[in-house]
Amino acid sequence: MPKDKFKDIQNDLHISHSQIFTYQNCSLKYFYQYVSKEPAESESINLFFGSAIHSALELYYQACKNGNTESLNSMVECFENSLILDIESADVPILYSKAIADKDAVIEKGKSMLEAFYSSVDLTGFEVVAAEMPLSATLYTDEGEPTDFKLVGSIDLILK
């Protein structure tokens, strides 16, 4: 790409953890997903499951940060709502597994995981400083020169 064209788009360039992970695991998938922006033919239920669990844990830690406690029922409700919303808004078929064959099984798995978390989490002696804190950092060359690329994402949890 000519250098002057690169300068025109440099403000839009960023690299996320997901992009790096995808590239390391399958450069062809990276190409289709991020370069040619081909729509996915299907999505794994694992993506929706992970997002929903993440939402429930964020709810818990945000409450702790604000000096409150979140109930297990609220966490489960957050998980279920997030999961169902994502499933219902999916544009492609969702792939389930033999172990988790349908939406009800996914909800039960999530409930049991949240129950295990809730009964075992102990933040005694810790302070929740941040939950879902945005992160952006310039990437540097091997020679220490800044590039036009940024690593962007969020830090799930910071404890003190």
PDB file of C-alpha atoms in Angstrom:
ATOM      1  CA  MET A   1       0.000   0.000   0.000  1.00  0.00           C
ATOM      2  CA  PRO A   2       1.416   3.429  -0.883  1.00  0.00           C
ATOM      3  CA  LYS A   3       2.556   5.370   2.144  1.00  0.00           C
ATOM      4  CA  ASP A   4       0.201   8.305   1.486  1.00  0.00           C
ATOM      5  CA  LYS A   5      -2.821   5.926   1.406  1.00  0.00           C
ATOM      6  CA  PHE A   6      -1.647   4.413   4.702  1.00  0.00           C
ATOM      7  CA  LYS A   7      -1.606   7.853   6.308  1.00  0.00           C
ATOM      8  CA  ASP A   8      -5.264   8.358   5.277  1.00  0.00           C
ATOM      9  CA  ILE A   9      -6.449   5.310   7.209  1.00  0.00           C
ATOM     10  CA  GLN A  10      -3.988   5.213  10.105  1.00  0.00           C
ATOM     11  CA  ASN A  11      -6.448   6.745  12.571  1.00  0.00           C
ATOM     12  CA  ASP A  12      -8.803   3.799  11.999  1.00  0.00           C
ATOM     13  CA  LEU A  13      -6.167   1.128  12.649  1.00  0.00           C
ATOM     14  CA  HIS A  14      -6.186  -0.797  15.883  1.00  0.00           C
ATOM     15  CA  ILE A  15      -5.399  -4.328  16.985  1.00  0.00           C
ATOM     16  CA  SER A  16      -7.427  -6.089  19.649  1.00  0.00           C
ATOM     17  CA  HIS A  17      -6.546  -9.144  21.708  1.00  0.00           C
ATOM     18  CA  SER A  18      -9.145 -11.103  19.740  1.00  0.00           C
ATOM     19  CA  GLN A  19      -7.509 -10.151  16.451  1.00  0.00           C
ATOM     20  CA  ILE A  20      -4.069 -11.214  17.672  1.00  0.00           C
ATOM     21  CA  PHE A  21      -5.455 -14.481  19.071  1.00  0.00           C
ATOM     22  CA  THR A  22      -7.327 -15.218  15.836  1.00  0.00           C
ATOM     23  CA  TYR A  23      -4.249 -14.507  13.710  1.00  0.00           C
ATOM     24  CA  GLN A  24      -2.025 -16.730  15.854  1.00  0.00           C
ATOM     25  CA  ASN A  25      -4.506 -19.610  15.707  1.00  0.00           C
ATOM     26  CA  CYS A  26      -5.616 -19.346  12.079  1.00  0.00           C
ATOM     27  CA  SER A  27      -4.321 -16.665   9.742  1.00  0.00           C
ATOM     28  CA  LEU A  28      -6.929 -17.631   7.128  1.00  0.00           C
ATOM     29  CA  LYS A  29      -9.772 -17.057   9.608  1.00  0.00           C
ATOM     30  CA  TYR A  30      -8.152 -13.713  10.462  1.00  0.00           C
ATOM     31  CA  PHE A  31      -8.128 -12.791   6.767  1.00  0.00           C
ATOM     32  CA  TYR A  32     -11.793 -13.647   6.265  1.00  0.00           C
ATOM     33  CA  GLN A  33     -12.954 -12.054   9.508  1.00  0.00           C
ATOM     34  CA  TYR A  34     -10.877  -8.850   9.664  1.00  0.00           C
ATOM     35  CA  VAL A  35      -9.460  -8.151   6.198  1.00  0.00           C
ATOM     36  CA  SER A  36     -12.148  -9.206   3.723  1.00  0.00           C
ATOM     37  CA  LYS A  37     -14.841  -8.888   6.428  1.00  0.00           C
ATOM     38  CA  GLU A  38     -16.727 -11.950   5.229  1.00  0.00           C
ATOM     39  CA  PRO A  39     -19.846 -12.626   7.298  1.00  0.00           C
ATOM     40  CA  ALA A  40     -19.614 -15.725   9.463  1.00  0.00           C
ATOM     41  CA  GLU A  41     -21.614 -18.743   8.322  1.00  0.00           C
ATOM     42  CA  SER A  42     -22.344 -19.732  11.923  1.00  0.00           C
ATOM     43  CA  GLU A  43     -21.356 -18.869  15.499  1.00  0.00           C
ATOM     44  CA  SER A  44     -20.457 -21.139  18.362  1.00  0.00           C
ATOM     45  CA  ILE A  45     -22.689 -20.996  21.421  1.00  0.00           C
ATOM     46  CA  ASN A  46     -19.426 -20.600  23.359  1.00  0.00           C
ATOM     47  CA  LEU A  47     -19.142 -16.995  22.164  1.00  0.00           C
ATOM     48  CA  PHE A  48     -22.573 -16.103  23.525  1.00  0.00           C
ATOM     49  CA  PHE A  49     -22.032 -18.133  26.695  1.00  0.00           C
ATOM     50  CA  GLY A  50     -18.729 -16.412  27.472  1.00  0.00           C
ATOM     51  CA  SER A  51     -20.215 -12.983  26.850  1.00  0.00           C
ATOM     52  CA  ALA A  52     -23.172 -13.678  29.135  1.00  0.00           C
ATOM     53  CA  ILE A  53     -20.958 -15.009  31.963  1.00  0.00           C
ATOM     54  CA  HIS A  54     -18.741 -11.964  31.516  1.00  0.00           C
ATOM     55  CA  SER A  55     -21.763  -9.656  31.870  1.00  0.00           C
ATOM     56  CA  ALA A  56     -22.859 -11.360  35.092  1.00  0.00           C
ATOM     57  CA  LEU A  57     -19.380 -11.121  36.613  1.00  0.00           C
ATOM     58  CA  GLU A  58     -19.090  -7.482  35.585  1.00  0.00           C
ATOM     59  CA  LEU A  59     -22.380  -6.803  37.390  1.00  0.00           C
ATOM     60  CA  TYR A  60     -20.985  -8.467  40.524  1.00  0.00           C
ATOM     61  CA  TYR A  61     -17.664  -6.617  40.495  1.00  0.00           C
ATOM     62  CA  GLN A  62     -19.226  -3.231  39.685  1.00  0.00           C
ATOM     63  CA  ALA A  63     -21.476  -3.651  42.738  1.00  0.00           C
ATOM     64  CA  CYS A  64     -18.430  -4.523  44.875  1.00  0.00           C
ATOM     65  CA  LYS A  65     -16.609  -1.464  43.531  1.00  0.00           C
ATOM     66  CA  ASN A  66     -19.549   0.678  44.636  1.00  0.00           C
ATOM     67  CA  GLY A  67     -19.532  -0.871  48.108  1.00  0.00           C
ATOM     68  CA  ASN A  68     -22.555  -3.096  47.498  1.00  0.00           C
ATOM     69  CA  THR A  69     -23.134  -6.803  47.072  1.00  0.00           C
ATOM     70  CA  GLU A  70     -24.980  -8.286  44.148  1.00  0.00           C
ATOM     71  CA  SER A  71     -27.334 -11.202  44.684  1.00  0.00           C
ATOM     72  CA  LEU A  72     -26.856 -14.515  42.932  1.00  0.00           C
ATOM     73  CA  ASN A  73     -30.364 -14.136  41.496  1.00  0.00           C
ATOM     74  CA  SER A  74     -29.413 -10.804  39.902  1.00  0.00           C
ATOM     75  CA  MET A  75     -26.302 -12.348  38.403  1.00  0.00           C
ATOM     76  CA  VAL A  76     -28.249 -15.297  36.978  1.00  0.00           C
ATOM     77  CA  GLU A  77     -30.891 -12.936  35.583  1.00  0.00           C
ATOM     78  CA  CYS A  78     -28.174 -10.811  33.961  1.00  0.00           C
ATOM     79  CA  PHE A  79     -26.602 -13.956  32.471  1.00  0.00           C
ATOM     80  CA  GLU A  80     -29.915 -15.245  31.104  1.00  0.00           C
ATOM     81  CA  ASN A  81     -30.974 -11.877  29.666  1.00  0.00           C
ATOM     82  CA  SER A  82     -27.620 -11.339  27.980  1.00  0.00           C
ATOM     83  CA  LEU A  83     -27.567 -14.870  26.568  1.00  0.00           C
ATOM     84  CA  ILE A  84     -31.133 -14.790  25.260  1.00  0.00           C
ATOM     85  CA  LEU A  85     -30.695 -11.334  23.731  1.00  0.00           C
ATOM     86  CA  ASP A  86     -27.535 -12.429  21.912  1.00  0.00           C
ATOM     87  CA  ILE A  87     -29.100 -15.686  20.706  1.00  0.00           C
ATOM     88  CA  GLU A  88     -32.243 -13.950  19.474  1.00  0.00           C
ATOM     89  CA  SER A  89     -30.280 -11.252  17.645  1.00  0.00           C
ATOM     90  CA  ALA A  90     -27.858 -13.665  15.953  1.00  0.00           C
ATOM     91  CA  ASP A  91     -27.816 -13.313  12.168  1.00  0.00           C
ATOM     92  CA  VAL A  92     -26.384 -16.786  11.601  1.00  0.00           C
ATOM     93  CA  PRO A  93     -27.104 -20.296  12.883  1.00  0.00           C
ATOM     94  CA  ILE A  94     -25.729 -21.076  16.338  1.00  0.00           C
ATOM     95  CA  LEU A  95     -23.666 -24.208  16.789  1.00  0.00           C
ATOM     96  CA  TYR A  96     -24.262 -26.133  20.006  1.00  0.00           C
ATOM     97  CA  SER A  97     -22.203 -29.086  21.240  1.00  0.00           C
ATOM     98  CA  LYS A  98     -23.041 -32.628  22.316  1.00  0.00           C
ATOM     99  CA  ALA A  99     -22.492 -31.674  25.971  1.00  0.00           C
ATOM    100  CA  ILE A 100     -24.596 -28.509  25.688  1.00  0.00           C
ATOM    101  CA  ALA A 101     -27.183 -29.305  23.059  1.00  0.00           C
ATOM    102  CA  ASP A 102     -29.633 -26.400  23.353  1.00  0.00           C
ATOM    103  CA  LYS A 103     -30.419 -23.028  24.963  1.00  0.00           C
ATOM    104  CA  ASP A 104     -31.867 -24.597  28.121  1.00  0.00           C
ATOM    105  CA  ALA A 105     -28.696 -26.644  28.668  1.00  0.00           C
ATOM    106  CA  VAL A 106     -26.583 -23.519  28.200  1.00  0.00           C
ATOM    107  CA  ILE A 107     -28.667 -21.653  30.786  1.00  0.00           C
ATOM    108  CA  GLU A 108     -28.332 -24.515  33.283  1.00  0.00           C
ATOM    109  CA  LYS A 109     -24.562 -24.646  32.747  1.00  0.00           C
ATOM    110  CA  GLY A 110     -24.310 -20.891  33.308  1.00  0.00           C
ATOM    111  CA  LYS A 111     -26.417 -21.047  36.467  1.00  0.00           C
ATOM    112  CA  SER A 112     -24.255 -23.801  37.934  1.00  0.00           C
ATOM    113  CA  MET A 113     -21.056 -21.915  37.116  1.00  0.00           C
ATOM    114  CA  LEU A 114     -22.380 -18.704  38.672  1.00  0.00           C
ATOM    115  CA  GLU A 115     -23.500 -20.609  41.776  1.00  0.00           C
ATOM    116  CA  ALA A 116     -19.995 -22.077  42.112  1.00  0.00           C
ATOM    117  CA  PHE A 117     -18.450 -18.628  41.665  1.00  0.00           C
ATOM    118  CA  TYR A 118     -20.834 -16.977  44.123  1.00  0.00           C
ATOM    119  CA  SER A 119     -20.291 -19.585  46.840  1.00  0.00           C
ATOM    120  CA  SER A 120     -16.508 -19.469  46.573  1.00  0.00           C
ATOM    121  CA  VAL A 121     -15.562 -15.863  45.780  1.00  0.00           C
ATOM    122  CA  ASP A 122     -13.839 -14.117  48.685  1.00  0.00           C
ATOM    123  CA  LEU A 123     -12.614 -10.550  48.300  1.00  0.00           C
ATOM    124  CA  THR A 124     -11.584 -10.176  51.935  1.00  0.00           C
ATOM    125  CA  GLY A 125      -8.571  -7.890  52.043  1.00  0.00           C
ATOM    126  CA  PHE A 126      -9.120  -6.661  48.475  1.00  0.00           C
ATOM    127  CA  GLU A 127     -10.640  -3.544  47.014  1.00  0.00           C
ATOM    128  CA  VAL A 128     -12.190  -3.571  43.548  1.00  0.00           C
ATOM    129  CA  VAL A 129     -10.532  -0.614  41.851  1.00  0.00           C
ATOM    130  CA  ALA A 130     -12.070  -1.070  38.401  1.00  0.00           C
ATOM    131  CA  ALA A 131     -14.142  -3.458  36.350  1.00  0.00           C
ATOM    132  CA  GLU A 132     -14.170  -3.280  32.551  1.00  0.00           C
ATOM    133  CA  MET A 133     -11.616  -0.482  32.392  1.00  0.00           C
ATOM    134  CA  PRO A 134     -10.856   0.614  28.790  1.00  0.00           C
ATOM    135  CA  LEU A 135      -7.291   0.071  27.598  1.00  0.00           C
ATOM    136  CA  SER A 136      -5.468   1.652  24.675  1.00  0.00           C
ATOM    137  CA  ALA A 137      -1.723   1.482  24.119  1.00  0.00           C
ATOM    138  CA  THR A 138       0.543   2.445  21.232  1.00  0.00           C
ATOM    139  CA  LEU A 139       2.538  -0.416  19.747  1.00  0.00           C
ATOM    140  CA  TYR A 140       6.283   0.101  19.249  1.00  0.00           C
ATOM    141  CA  THR A 141       8.838  -1.298  16.802  1.00  0.00           C
ATOM    142  CA  ASP A 142      11.743  -3.468  17.954  1.00  0.00           C
ATOM    143  CA  GLU A 143      13.838  -0.291  17.865  1.00  0.00           C
ATOM    144  CA  GLY A 144      11.504   1.470  20.309  1.00  0.00           C
ATOM    145  CA  GLU A 145       9.833   3.731  17.772  1.00  0.00           C
ATOM    146  CA  PRO A 146       6.067   4.268  18.102  1.00  0.00           C
ATOM    147  CA  THR A 147       3.909   2.905  15.284  1.00  0.00           C
ATOM    148  CA  ASP A 148       0.539   4.101  14.023  1.00  0.00           C
ATOM    149  CA  PHE A 149      -1.106   1.019  15.559  1.00  0.00           C
ATOM    150  CA  LYS A 150      -2.834   0.804  18.916  1.00  0.00           C
ATOM    151  CA  LEU A 151      -3.711  -2.211  21.011  1.00  0.00           C
ATOM    152  CA  VAL A 152      -7.239  -1.661  22.290  1.00  0.00           C
ATOM    153  CA  GLY A 153      -9.399  -3.586  24.708  1.00  0.00           C
ATOM    154  CA  SER A 154     -10.466  -3.532  28.307  1.00  0.00           C
ATOM    155  CA  ILE A 155      -9.099  -4.800  31.581  1.00  0.00           C
ATOM    156  CA  ASP A 156     -11.684  -7.084  33.184  1.00  0.00           C
ATOM    157  CA  LEU A 157     -10.803  -6.466  36.803  1.00  0.00           C
ATOM    158  CA  ILE A 158      -8.286  -4.512  38.865  1.00  0.00           C
ATOM    159  CA  LEU A 159      -7.970  -5.458  42.527  1.00  0.00           C
ATOM    160  CA  LYS A 160      -5.936  -3.629  45.171  1.00  0.00           C
TER     161      LYS A 160
END
